[in-house]
mmCIF file of C-alpha atoms in Angstrom:
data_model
loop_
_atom_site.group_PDB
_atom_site.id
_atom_site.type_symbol
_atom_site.label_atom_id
_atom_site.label_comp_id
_atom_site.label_asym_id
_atom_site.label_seq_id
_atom_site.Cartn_x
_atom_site.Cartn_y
_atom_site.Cartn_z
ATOM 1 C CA UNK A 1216 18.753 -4.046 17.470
ATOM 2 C CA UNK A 1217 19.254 -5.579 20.866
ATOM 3 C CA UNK A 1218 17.344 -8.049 22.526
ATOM 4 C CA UNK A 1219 15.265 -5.474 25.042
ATOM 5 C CA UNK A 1220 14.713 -2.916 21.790
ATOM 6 C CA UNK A 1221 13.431 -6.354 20.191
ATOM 7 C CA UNK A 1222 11.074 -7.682 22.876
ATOM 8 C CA UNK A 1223 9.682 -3.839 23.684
ATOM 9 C CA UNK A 1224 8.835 -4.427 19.485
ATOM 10 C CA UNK A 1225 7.207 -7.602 19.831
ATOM 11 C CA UNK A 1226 4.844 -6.095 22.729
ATOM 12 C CA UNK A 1227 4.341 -3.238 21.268
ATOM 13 C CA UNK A 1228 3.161 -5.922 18.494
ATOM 14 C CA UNK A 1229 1.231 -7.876 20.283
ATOM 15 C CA UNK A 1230 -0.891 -4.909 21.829
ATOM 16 C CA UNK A 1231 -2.167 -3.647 18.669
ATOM 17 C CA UNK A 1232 -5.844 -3.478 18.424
ATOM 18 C CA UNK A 1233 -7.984 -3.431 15.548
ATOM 19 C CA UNK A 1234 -11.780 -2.088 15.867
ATOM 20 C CA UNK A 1235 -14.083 -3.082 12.769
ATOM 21 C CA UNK A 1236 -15.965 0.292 12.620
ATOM 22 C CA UNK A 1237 -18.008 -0.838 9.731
ATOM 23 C CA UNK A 1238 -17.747 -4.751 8.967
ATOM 24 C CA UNK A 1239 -17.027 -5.952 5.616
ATOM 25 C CA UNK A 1240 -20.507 -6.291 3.310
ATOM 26 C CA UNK A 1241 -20.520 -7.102 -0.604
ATOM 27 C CA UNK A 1242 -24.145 -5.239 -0.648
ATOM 28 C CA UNK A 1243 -21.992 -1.918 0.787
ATOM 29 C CA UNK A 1244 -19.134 -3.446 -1.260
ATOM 30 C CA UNK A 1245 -16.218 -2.819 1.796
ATOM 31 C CA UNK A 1246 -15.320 -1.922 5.409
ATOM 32 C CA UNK A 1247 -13.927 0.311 7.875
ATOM 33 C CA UNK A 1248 -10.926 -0.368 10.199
ATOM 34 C CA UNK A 1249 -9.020 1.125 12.954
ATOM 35 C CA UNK A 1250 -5.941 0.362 14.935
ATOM 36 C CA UNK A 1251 -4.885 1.669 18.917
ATOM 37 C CA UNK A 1252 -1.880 1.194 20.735
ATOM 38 C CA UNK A 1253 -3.654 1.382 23.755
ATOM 39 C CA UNK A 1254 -6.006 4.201 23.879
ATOM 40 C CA UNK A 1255 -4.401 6.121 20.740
ATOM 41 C CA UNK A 1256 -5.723 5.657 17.494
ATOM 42 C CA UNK A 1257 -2.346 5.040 15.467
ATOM 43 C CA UNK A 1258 -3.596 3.819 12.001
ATOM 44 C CA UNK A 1259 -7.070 3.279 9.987
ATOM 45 C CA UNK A 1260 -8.290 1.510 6.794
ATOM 46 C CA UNK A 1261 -10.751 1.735 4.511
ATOM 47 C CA UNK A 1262 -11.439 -1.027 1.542
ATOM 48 C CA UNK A 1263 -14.325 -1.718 -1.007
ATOM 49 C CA UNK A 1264 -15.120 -3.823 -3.885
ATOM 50 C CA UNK A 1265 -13.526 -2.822 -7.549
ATOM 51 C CA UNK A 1266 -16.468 -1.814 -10.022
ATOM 52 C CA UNK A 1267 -14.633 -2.730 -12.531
ATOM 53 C CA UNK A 1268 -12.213 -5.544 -11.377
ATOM 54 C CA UNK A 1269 -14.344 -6.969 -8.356
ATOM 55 C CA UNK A 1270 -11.314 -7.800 -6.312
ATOM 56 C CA UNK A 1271 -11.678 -5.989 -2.943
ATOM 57 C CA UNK A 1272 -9.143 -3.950 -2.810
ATOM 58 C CA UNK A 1273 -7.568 -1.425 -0.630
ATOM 59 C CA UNK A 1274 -8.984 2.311 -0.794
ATOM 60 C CA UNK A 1275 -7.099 4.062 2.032
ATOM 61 C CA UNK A 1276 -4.818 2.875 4.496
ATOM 62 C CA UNK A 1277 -3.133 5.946 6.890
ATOM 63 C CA UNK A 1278 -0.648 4.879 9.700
ATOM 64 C CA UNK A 1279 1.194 7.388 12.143
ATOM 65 C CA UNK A 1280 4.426 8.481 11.213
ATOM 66 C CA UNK A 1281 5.590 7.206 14.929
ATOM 67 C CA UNK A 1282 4.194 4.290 14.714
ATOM 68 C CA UNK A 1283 5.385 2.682 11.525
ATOM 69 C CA UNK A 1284 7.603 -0.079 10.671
ATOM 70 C CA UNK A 1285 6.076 -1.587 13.812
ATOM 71 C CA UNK A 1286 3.208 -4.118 12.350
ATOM 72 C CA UNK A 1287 -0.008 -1.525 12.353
ATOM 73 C CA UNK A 1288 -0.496 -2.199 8.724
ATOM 74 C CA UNK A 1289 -0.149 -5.550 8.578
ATOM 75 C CA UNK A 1290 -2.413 -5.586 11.561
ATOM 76 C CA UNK A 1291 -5.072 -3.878 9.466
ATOM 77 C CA UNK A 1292 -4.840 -6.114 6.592
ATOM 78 C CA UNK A 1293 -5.125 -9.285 8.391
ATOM 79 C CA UNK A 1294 -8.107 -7.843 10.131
ATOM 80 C CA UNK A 1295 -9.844 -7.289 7.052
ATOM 81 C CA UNK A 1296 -8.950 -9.834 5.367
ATOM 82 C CA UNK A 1297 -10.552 -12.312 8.294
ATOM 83 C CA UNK A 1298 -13.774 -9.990 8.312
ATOM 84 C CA UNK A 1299 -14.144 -10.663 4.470
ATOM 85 C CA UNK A 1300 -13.099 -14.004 4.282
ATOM 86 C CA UNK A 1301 -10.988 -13.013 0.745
ATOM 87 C CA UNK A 1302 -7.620 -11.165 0.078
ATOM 88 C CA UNK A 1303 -7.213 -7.720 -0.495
ATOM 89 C CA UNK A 1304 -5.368 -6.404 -3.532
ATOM 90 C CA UNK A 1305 -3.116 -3.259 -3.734
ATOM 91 C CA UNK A 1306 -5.247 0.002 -4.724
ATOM 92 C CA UNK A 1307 -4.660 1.261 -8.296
ATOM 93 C CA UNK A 1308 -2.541 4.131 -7.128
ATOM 94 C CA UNK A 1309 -0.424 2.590 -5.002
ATOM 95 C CA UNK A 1310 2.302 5.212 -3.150
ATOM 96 C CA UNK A 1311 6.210 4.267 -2.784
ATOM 97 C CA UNK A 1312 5.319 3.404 1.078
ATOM 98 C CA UNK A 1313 2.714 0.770 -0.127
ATOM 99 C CA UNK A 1314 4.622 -1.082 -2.760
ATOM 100 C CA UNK A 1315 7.402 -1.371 0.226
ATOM 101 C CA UNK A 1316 4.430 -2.780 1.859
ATOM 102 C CA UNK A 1317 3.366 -5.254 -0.453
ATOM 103 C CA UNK A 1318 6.325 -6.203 -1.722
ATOM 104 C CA UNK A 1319 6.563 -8.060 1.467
ATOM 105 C CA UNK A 1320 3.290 -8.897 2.360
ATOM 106 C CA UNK A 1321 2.302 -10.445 -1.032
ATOM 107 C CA UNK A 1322 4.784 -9.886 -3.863
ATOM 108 C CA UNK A 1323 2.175 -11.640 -6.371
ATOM 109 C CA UNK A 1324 0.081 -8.871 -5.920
ATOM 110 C CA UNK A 1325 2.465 -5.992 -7.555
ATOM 111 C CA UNK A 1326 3.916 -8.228 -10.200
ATOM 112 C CA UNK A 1327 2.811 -6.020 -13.124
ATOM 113 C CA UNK A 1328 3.899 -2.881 -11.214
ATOM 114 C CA UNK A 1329 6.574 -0.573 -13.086
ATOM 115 C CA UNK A 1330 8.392 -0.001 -10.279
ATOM 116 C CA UNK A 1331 9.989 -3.194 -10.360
ATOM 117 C CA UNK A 1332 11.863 -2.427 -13.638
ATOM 118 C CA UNK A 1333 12.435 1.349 -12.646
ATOM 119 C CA UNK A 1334 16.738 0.725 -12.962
ATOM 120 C CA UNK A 1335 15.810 -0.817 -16.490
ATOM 121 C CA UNK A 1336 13.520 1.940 -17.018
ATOM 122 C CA UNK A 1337 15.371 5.737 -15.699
ATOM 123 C CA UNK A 1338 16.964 7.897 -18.141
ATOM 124 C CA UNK A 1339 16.506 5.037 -21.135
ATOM 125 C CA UNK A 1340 15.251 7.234 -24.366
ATOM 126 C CA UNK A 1341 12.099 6.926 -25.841
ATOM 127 C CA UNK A 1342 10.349 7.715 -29.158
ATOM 128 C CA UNK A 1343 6.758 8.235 -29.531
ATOM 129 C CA UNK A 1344 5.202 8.973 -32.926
ATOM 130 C CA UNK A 1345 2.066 11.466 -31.519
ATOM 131 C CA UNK A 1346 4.486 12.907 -28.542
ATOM 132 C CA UNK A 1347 7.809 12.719 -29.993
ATOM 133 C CA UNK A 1348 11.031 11.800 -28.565
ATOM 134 C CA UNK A 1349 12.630 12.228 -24.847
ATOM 135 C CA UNK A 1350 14.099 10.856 -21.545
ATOM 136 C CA UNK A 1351 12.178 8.439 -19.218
ATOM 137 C CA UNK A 1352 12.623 10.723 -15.629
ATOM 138 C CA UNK A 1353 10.295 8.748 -13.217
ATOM 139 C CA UNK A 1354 8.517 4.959 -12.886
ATOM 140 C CA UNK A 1355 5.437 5.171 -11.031
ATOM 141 C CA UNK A 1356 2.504 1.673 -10.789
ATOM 142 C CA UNK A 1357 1.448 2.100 -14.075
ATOM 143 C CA UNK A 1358 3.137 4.811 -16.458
ATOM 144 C CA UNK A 1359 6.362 7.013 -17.126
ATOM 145 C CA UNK A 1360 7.093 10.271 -16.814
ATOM 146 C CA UNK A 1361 9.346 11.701 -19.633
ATOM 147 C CA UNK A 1362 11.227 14.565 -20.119
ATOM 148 C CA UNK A 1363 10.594 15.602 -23.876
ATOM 149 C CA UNK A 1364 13.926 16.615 -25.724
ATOM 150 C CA UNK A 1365 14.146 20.341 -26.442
ATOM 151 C CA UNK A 1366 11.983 21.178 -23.301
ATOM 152 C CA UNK A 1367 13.617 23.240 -20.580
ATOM 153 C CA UNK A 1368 13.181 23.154 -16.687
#
């Protein structure tokens, strides 16, 4: 990238604007974000409170195809992170985008995530005694998918 395509980046960066459509509350249990690029809405977040975990953690986060890879998202999580005073965690079904994400943003996060052993993981052979026996196909957060032997496509 060359040193114009860099500092249109940077502005482009710096011009991102977060509104806090609903604030952060542990009595509503999460909040409400948007981001603009000027007067265009380009991304939005939503986050709550696990009932289960209590972490507050991530529900939704949606940025424009044009507009990625340029710093909405991290935008966002900052933002809500401030408004709550605590860090977010990743949401329980985390898509291939967002474990990109946080696998920069805070590896810690996603250490128990299968996707980090998915080499380890693809076409190794498996043997369960309910299910029976077969080929591990696809790694996803928290499971495999697996091809059972004898079963055609």
């Amino acid at each position: 990238m060359g040193r114009f395509a860099e500092y249109l980046k940077e502005a482009e960066r710096k011009a991102i604007e977060i509104r806090t459509i609903q604030p952060h509350s542990d009595t509503r249990g999460g909040g409400f974000y948007h981001a603009y690029i000027g007067k265009r809405r380009v991304g939005g977040m939503g986050t709550w409170r696990g009932s289960i975990s209590d972490k507050y953690e991530v529900h939704n986060v949606v940025v424009h195809k044009s507009f990625r890879k340029r710093g909405v998202a991290t935008a966002l999580y900052k933002h809500a992170e401030a408004d709550s005073g605590q860090h977010l965690t990743p949401s329980t079904s985390l898509s291939d985008d967002g474990f990109k994400f946080w696998s920069k943003y805070r590896p810690e996060a996603i250490k128990h995530d299968l996707r980090h052993h998915r080499d380890k993981l693809m076409g190794k052979k498996v043997d369960h005694p309910k299910y029976g026996s077969g080929t591990i196909i696809g790694v996803g957060q928290h499971a495999v998918s697996v091809k059972r032997d004898g079963f055609k496509d």
